[in-house]
Coordinates of C-alpha atoms and ligand atoms in Angstrom, one line a residue:
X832 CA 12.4 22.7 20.0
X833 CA 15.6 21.4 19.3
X834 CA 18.3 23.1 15.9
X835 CA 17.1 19.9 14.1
X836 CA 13.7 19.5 14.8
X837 CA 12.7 22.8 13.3
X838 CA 15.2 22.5 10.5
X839 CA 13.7 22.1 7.0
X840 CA 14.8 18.4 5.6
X841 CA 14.2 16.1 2.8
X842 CA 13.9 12.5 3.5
X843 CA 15.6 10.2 0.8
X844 CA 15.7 6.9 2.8
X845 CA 12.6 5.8 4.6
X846 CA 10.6 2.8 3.6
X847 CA 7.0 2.6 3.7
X848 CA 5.7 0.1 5.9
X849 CA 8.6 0.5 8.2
X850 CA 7.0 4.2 8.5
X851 CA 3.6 2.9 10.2
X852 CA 3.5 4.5 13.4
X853 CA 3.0 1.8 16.6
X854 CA -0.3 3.1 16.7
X855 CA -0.9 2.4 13.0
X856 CA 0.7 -0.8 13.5
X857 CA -1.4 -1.8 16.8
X858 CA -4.5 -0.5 15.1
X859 CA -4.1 -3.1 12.3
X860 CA -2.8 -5.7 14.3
X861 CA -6.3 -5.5 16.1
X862 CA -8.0 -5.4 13.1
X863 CA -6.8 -8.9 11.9
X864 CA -6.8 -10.5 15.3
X865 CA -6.5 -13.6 14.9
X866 CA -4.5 -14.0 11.5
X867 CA -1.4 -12.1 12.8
X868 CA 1.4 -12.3 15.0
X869 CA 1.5 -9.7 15.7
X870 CA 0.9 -8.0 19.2
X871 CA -1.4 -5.1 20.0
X872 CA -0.3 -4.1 23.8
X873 CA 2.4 -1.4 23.5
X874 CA 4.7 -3.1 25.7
X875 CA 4.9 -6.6 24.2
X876 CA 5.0 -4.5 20.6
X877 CA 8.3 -2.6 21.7
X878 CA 9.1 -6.2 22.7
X879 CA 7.8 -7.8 19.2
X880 CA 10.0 -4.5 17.5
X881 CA 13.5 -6.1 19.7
X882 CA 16.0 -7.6 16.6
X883 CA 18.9 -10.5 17.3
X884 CA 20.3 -10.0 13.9
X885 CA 19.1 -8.4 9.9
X886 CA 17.2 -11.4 9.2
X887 CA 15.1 -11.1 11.9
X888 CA 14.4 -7.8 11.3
X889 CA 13.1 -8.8 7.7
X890 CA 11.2 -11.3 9.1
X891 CA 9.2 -9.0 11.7
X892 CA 9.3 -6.0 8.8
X893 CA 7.3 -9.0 6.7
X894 CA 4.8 -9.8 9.5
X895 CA 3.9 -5.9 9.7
X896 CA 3.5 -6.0 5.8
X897 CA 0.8 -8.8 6.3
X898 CA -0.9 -6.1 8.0
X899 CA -1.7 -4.2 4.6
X900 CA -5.0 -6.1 3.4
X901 CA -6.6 -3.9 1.6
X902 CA -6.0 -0.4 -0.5
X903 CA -7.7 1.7 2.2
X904 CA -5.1 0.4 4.9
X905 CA -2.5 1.4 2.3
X906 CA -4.4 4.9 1.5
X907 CA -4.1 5.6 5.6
X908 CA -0.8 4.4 6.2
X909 CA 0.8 6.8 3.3
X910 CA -1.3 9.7 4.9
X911 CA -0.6 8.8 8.1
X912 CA 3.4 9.0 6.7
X913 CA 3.1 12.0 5.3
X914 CA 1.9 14.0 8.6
X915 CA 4.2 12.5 10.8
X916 CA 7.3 13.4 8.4
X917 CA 5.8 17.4 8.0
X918 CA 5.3 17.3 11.8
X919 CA 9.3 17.2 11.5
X920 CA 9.8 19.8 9.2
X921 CA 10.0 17.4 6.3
X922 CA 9.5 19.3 3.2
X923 CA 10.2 16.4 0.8
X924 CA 10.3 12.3 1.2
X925 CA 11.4 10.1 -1.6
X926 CA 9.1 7.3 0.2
X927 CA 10.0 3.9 -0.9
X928 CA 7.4 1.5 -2.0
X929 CA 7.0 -2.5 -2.2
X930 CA 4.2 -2.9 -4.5
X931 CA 5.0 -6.6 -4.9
X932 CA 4.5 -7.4 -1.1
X933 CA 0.9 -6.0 -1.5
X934 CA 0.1 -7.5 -4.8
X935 CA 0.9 -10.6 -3.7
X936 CA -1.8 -10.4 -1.6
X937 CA -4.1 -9.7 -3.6
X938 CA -4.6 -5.9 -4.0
X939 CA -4.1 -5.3 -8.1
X940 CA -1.4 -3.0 -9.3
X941 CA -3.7 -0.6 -10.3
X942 CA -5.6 -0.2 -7.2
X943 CA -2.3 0.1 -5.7
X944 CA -0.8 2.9 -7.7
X945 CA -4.2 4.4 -7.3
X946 CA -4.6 4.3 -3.2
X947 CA -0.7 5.5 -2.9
X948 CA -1.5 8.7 -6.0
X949 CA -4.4 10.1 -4.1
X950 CA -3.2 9.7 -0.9
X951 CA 0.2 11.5 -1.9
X952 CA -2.1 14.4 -3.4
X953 CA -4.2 14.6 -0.4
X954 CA -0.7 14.7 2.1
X955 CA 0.3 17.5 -0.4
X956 CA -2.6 19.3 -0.3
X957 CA -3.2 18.9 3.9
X958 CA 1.0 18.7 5.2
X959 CA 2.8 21.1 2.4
X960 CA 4.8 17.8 1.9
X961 CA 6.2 16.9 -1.6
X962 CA 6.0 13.2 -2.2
X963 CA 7.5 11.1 -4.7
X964 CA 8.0 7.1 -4.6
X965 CA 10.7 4.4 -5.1
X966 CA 9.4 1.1 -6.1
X967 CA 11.7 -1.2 -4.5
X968 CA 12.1 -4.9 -5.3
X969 CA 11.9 -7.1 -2.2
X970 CA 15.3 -9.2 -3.3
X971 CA 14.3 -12.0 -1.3
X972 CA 11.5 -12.9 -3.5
X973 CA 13.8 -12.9 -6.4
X974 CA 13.3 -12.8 -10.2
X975 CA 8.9 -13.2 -9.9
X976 CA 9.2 -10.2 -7.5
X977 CA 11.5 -8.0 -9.8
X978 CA 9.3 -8.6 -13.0
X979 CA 6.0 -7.8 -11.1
X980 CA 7.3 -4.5 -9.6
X981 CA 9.1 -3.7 -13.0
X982 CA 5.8 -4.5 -14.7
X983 CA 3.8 -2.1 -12.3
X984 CA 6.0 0.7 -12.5
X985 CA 6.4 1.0 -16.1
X986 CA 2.8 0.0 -17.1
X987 CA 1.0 2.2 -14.8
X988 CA 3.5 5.3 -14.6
X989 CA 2.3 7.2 -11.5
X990 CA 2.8 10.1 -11.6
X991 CA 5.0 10.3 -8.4
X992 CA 7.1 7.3 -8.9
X993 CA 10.9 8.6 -9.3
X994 CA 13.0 5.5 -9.3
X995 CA 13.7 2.3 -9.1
X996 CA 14.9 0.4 -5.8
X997 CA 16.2 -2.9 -4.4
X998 CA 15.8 -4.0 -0.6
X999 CA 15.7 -6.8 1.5
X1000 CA 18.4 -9.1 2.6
X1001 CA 21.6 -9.0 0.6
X1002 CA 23.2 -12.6 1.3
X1003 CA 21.8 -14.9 -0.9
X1004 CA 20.8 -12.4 -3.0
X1005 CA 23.5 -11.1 -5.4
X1006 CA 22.3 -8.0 -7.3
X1007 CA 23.4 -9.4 -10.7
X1008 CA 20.4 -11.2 -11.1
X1009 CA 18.4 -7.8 -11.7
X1010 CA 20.9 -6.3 -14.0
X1011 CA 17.8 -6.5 -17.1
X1012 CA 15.4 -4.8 -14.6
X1013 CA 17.5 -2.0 -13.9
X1014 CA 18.7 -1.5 -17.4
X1015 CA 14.6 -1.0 -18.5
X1016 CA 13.8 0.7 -15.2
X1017 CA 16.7 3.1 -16.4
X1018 CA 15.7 3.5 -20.4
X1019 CA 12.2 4.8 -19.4
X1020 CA 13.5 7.5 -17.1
X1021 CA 13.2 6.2 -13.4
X1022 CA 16.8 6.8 -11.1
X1023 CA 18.5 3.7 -10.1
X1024 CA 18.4 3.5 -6.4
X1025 CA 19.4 -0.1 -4.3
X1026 CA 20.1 -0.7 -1.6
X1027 CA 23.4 -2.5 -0.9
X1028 CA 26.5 -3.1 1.6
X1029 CA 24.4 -3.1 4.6
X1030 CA 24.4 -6.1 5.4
X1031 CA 27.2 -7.3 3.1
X1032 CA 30.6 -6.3 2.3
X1033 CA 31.9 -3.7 -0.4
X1034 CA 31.6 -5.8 -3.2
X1035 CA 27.7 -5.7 -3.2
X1036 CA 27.8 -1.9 -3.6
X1037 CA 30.6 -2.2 -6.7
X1038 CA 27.9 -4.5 -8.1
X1039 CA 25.0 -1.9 -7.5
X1040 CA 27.5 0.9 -9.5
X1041 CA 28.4 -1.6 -12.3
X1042 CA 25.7 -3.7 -13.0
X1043 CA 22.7 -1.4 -12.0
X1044 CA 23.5 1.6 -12.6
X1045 CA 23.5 2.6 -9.1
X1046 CA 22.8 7.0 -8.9
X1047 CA 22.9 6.5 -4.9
X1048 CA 23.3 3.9 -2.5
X1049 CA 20.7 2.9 0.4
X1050 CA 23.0 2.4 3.3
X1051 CA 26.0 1.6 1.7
X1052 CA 28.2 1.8 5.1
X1053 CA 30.2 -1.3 4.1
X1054 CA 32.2 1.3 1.6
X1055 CA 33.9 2.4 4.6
X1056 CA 35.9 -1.5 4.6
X1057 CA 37.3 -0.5 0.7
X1058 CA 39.8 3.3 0.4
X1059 CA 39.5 2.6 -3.4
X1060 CA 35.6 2.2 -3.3
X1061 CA 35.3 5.6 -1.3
X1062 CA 37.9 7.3 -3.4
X1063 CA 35.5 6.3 -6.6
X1064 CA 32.3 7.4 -4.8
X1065 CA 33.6 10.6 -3.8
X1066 CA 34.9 11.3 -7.5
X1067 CA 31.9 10.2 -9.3
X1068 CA 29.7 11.8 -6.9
X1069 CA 27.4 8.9 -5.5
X1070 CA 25.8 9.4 -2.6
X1071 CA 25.0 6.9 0.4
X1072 CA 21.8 7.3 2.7
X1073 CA 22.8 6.9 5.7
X1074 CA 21.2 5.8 8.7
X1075 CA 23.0 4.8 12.1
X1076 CA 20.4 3.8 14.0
X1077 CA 19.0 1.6 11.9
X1078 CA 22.7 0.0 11.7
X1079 CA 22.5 -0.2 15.0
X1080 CA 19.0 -1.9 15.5
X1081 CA 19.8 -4.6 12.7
X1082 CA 23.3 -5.0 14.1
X1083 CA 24.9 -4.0 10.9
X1084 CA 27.2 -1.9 13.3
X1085 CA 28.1 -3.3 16.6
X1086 CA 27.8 0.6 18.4
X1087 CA 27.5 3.7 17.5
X1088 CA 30.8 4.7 18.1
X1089 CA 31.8 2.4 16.1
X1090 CA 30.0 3.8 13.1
X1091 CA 31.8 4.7 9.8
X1092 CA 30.1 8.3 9.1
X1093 CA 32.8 9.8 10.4
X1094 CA 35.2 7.7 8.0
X1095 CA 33.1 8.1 4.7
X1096 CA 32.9 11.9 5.4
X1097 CA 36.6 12.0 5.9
X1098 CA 37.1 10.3 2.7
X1099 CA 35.2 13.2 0.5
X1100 CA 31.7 10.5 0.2
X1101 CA 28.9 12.2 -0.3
X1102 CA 26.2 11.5 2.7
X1103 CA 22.5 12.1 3.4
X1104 CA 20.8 11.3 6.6
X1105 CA 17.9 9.5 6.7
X1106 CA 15.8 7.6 9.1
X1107 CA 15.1 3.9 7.4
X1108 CA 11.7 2.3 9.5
X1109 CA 11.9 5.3 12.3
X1110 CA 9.0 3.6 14.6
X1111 CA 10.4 0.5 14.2
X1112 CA 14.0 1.5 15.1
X1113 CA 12.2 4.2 17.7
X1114 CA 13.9 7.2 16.1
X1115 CA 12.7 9.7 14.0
X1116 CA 14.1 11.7 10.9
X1117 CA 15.4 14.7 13.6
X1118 CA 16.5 12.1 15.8
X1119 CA 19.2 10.9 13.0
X1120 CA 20.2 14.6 12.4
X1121 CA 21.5 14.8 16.2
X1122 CA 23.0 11.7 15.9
X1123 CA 25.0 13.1 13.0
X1124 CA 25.7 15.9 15.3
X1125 CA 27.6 13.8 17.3
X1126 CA 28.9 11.4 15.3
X1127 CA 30.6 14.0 13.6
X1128 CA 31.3 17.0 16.0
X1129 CA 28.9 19.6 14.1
X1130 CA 27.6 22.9 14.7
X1131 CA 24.6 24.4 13.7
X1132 CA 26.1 25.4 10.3
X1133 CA 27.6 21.9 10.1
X1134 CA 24.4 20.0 10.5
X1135 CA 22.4 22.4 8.1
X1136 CA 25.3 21.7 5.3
X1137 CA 23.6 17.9 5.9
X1138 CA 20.3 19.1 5.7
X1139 CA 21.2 21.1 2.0
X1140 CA 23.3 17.8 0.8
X1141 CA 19.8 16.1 1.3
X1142 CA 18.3 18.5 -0.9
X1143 CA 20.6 18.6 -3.4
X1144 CA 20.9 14.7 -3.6
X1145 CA 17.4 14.2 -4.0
X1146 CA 15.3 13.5 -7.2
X1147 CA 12.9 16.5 -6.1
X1148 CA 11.9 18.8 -9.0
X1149 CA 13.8 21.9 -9.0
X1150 CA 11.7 24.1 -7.7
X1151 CA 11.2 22.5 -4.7
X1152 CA 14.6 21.8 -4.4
X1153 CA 15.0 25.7 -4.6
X1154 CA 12.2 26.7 -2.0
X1155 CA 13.4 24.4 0.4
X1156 CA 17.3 25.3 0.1
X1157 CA 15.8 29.0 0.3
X1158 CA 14.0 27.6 3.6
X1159 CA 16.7 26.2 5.3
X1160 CA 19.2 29.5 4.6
X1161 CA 16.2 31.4 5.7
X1162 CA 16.1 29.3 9.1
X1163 CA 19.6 29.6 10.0
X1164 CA 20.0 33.0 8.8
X1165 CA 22.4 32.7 6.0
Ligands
NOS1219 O1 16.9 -1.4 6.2 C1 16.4 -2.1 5.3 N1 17.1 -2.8 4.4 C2 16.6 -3.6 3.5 N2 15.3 -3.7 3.3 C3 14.5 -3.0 4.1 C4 15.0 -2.2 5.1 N3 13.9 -1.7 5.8 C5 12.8 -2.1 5.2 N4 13.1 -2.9 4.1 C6 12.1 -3.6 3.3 O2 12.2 -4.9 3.5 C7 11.3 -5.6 2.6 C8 11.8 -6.9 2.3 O3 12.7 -7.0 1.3 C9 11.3 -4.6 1.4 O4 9.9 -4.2 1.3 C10 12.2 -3.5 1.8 O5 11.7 -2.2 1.3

């Protein structure tokens, strides 16, 4: 067992569907033979899981959505989720959620809410996992998809949801146009959490800071392009989720060695390391810790000081925050 693999870890960027396991995916793919694309052979789903470019990438992410008919498929998958992340010594995941993608489909909000609560109690109860969700807006769908997940997350409360996210593809989809969504997202309590500069350049991230509020950036690499933009993010304290294979995979970032960890760690930007749509980007959370390693030279200590910024970054209530801090001294012996 490798220093990561046994290290305790929260998980603040990993999305939901992109957590289904190939065997969850193949599974459903059987299931709706016939009405999908796709595959169910291993080989030609490694194949099926091969990106040219972000957009692709969306557009296979979608086709695995389509897999989710029904609130019992979305029950297992979050289960399913839950004991592959404490397999890894995951202690915590701030799982984020697309209700829209399923209600669009017709499953109703509140079977939704209701399939993803018990499920999140039961992974509690069976992994020793702490769960909590981020309802994310899929920005390609716009406005409609905004107000429906806005709508579902402020109606129905669950219990776990902590915040408030934006995904999807970032060109031709400038974050202004959800400023009034964040703002209410924000009054009743839930952390404002988009993604943005992934895809697109620094600007997209000032606009996730200024117009909604952003409290941490998914992805946010392009920051690395922008001294003044790292300077501010280092001062105020806003941390990117960071994910280098993913970057990889969607060819955000040409190769890994040319990835701008090292740069935004240099510049005093808080970072956590996360693992995005692991099975789909064939890592895991672990995997992304020894990629850190090497990206930026660190010893045990090192890498457990990226484990602890996790913690402390997250929206976990404080005592979990406190156990798990407690866990990983205990692990390295501090
Ligand atoms: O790396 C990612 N970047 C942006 N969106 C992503 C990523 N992985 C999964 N999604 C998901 O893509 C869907 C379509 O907008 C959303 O459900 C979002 O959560």
């Amino acid at each position: 067992m490798s220093f990561e693999s046994g290290l305790p870890k929260a998980e603040l960027h990993v999305h939901h569907v992109g957590s289904a396991s190939m065997r969850t995916v193949a599974e459903l793919a059987e299931r709706h033979a016939g009405s999908t694309s796709v595959p169910t052979d291993p080989e030609a789903l490694a194949d099926f899981f091969t990106f040219t470019d972000f957009a692709h990438f969306i557009e296979v992410y979608l086709s695995v959505v389509d897999l989710l008919r029904t609130p019992e498929d979305l029950w297992t998958l979050t289960h399913d989720v839950a004991r592959d992340l404490a397999a890894q010594n995951v202690r915590y995941v701030e799982l984020t959620c697309t209700p829209y993608t399923s209600i669009a489909v017709g499953i109703s909000a509140e079977a939704y809410c209701e399939a993803l609560e018990d499920a999140r109690r039961r992974a509690e109860a069976d992994f020793g996992v702490t769960m909590r969700w981020i309802f994310d807006i899929p920005g390609e769908s716009g406005v409609p998809a905004a107000d429906v997940t806005l709508d579902t997350a402020l109606r129905l409360q669950p219990e776990g949801l902590i915040g408030f996210g934006l995904g999807g593809p970032e060109i031709g989809v400038p974050r202004p146009q959800f400023k009034a969504h964040f703002e209410q997202a924000r009054a009743s309590g839930l952390h404002s959490l988009p993604h943005a500069g992934e895809s697109t350049g620094p600007e997209t991230i000032w606009d996730a800071i200024h117009v909604l509020g952003a409290e941490r950036i998914g992805h946010g690499i392009a920051a690395a392009q922008d001294p003044v933009l790292m300077a501010y993010l280092a001062e105020h304290q806003i941390p990117l989720e960071i994910s280098p294979t993913s970057n990889i995979r969607t060819r955000s970032v040409a190769s890994m060695d040319q990835h701008p960890l090292p740069a935004l760690v240099a510049a005093g930007v808080p970072v956590s390391i996360n693992s995005d749509d692991p099975p789909m980007f064939d890592t895991t959370l672990t995997r992304e810790y020894e990629v850190a390693r090497n990206l930026l030279g660190l010893d045990d200590a090192g890498v457990a000081d990226l484990a602890r910024a996790g913690v402390r970054h997250s929206f976990a209530p404080d005592d979990v925050k406190s156990t798990i801090l407690a866990e990983i001294d205990a692990y390295t012996g501090s």
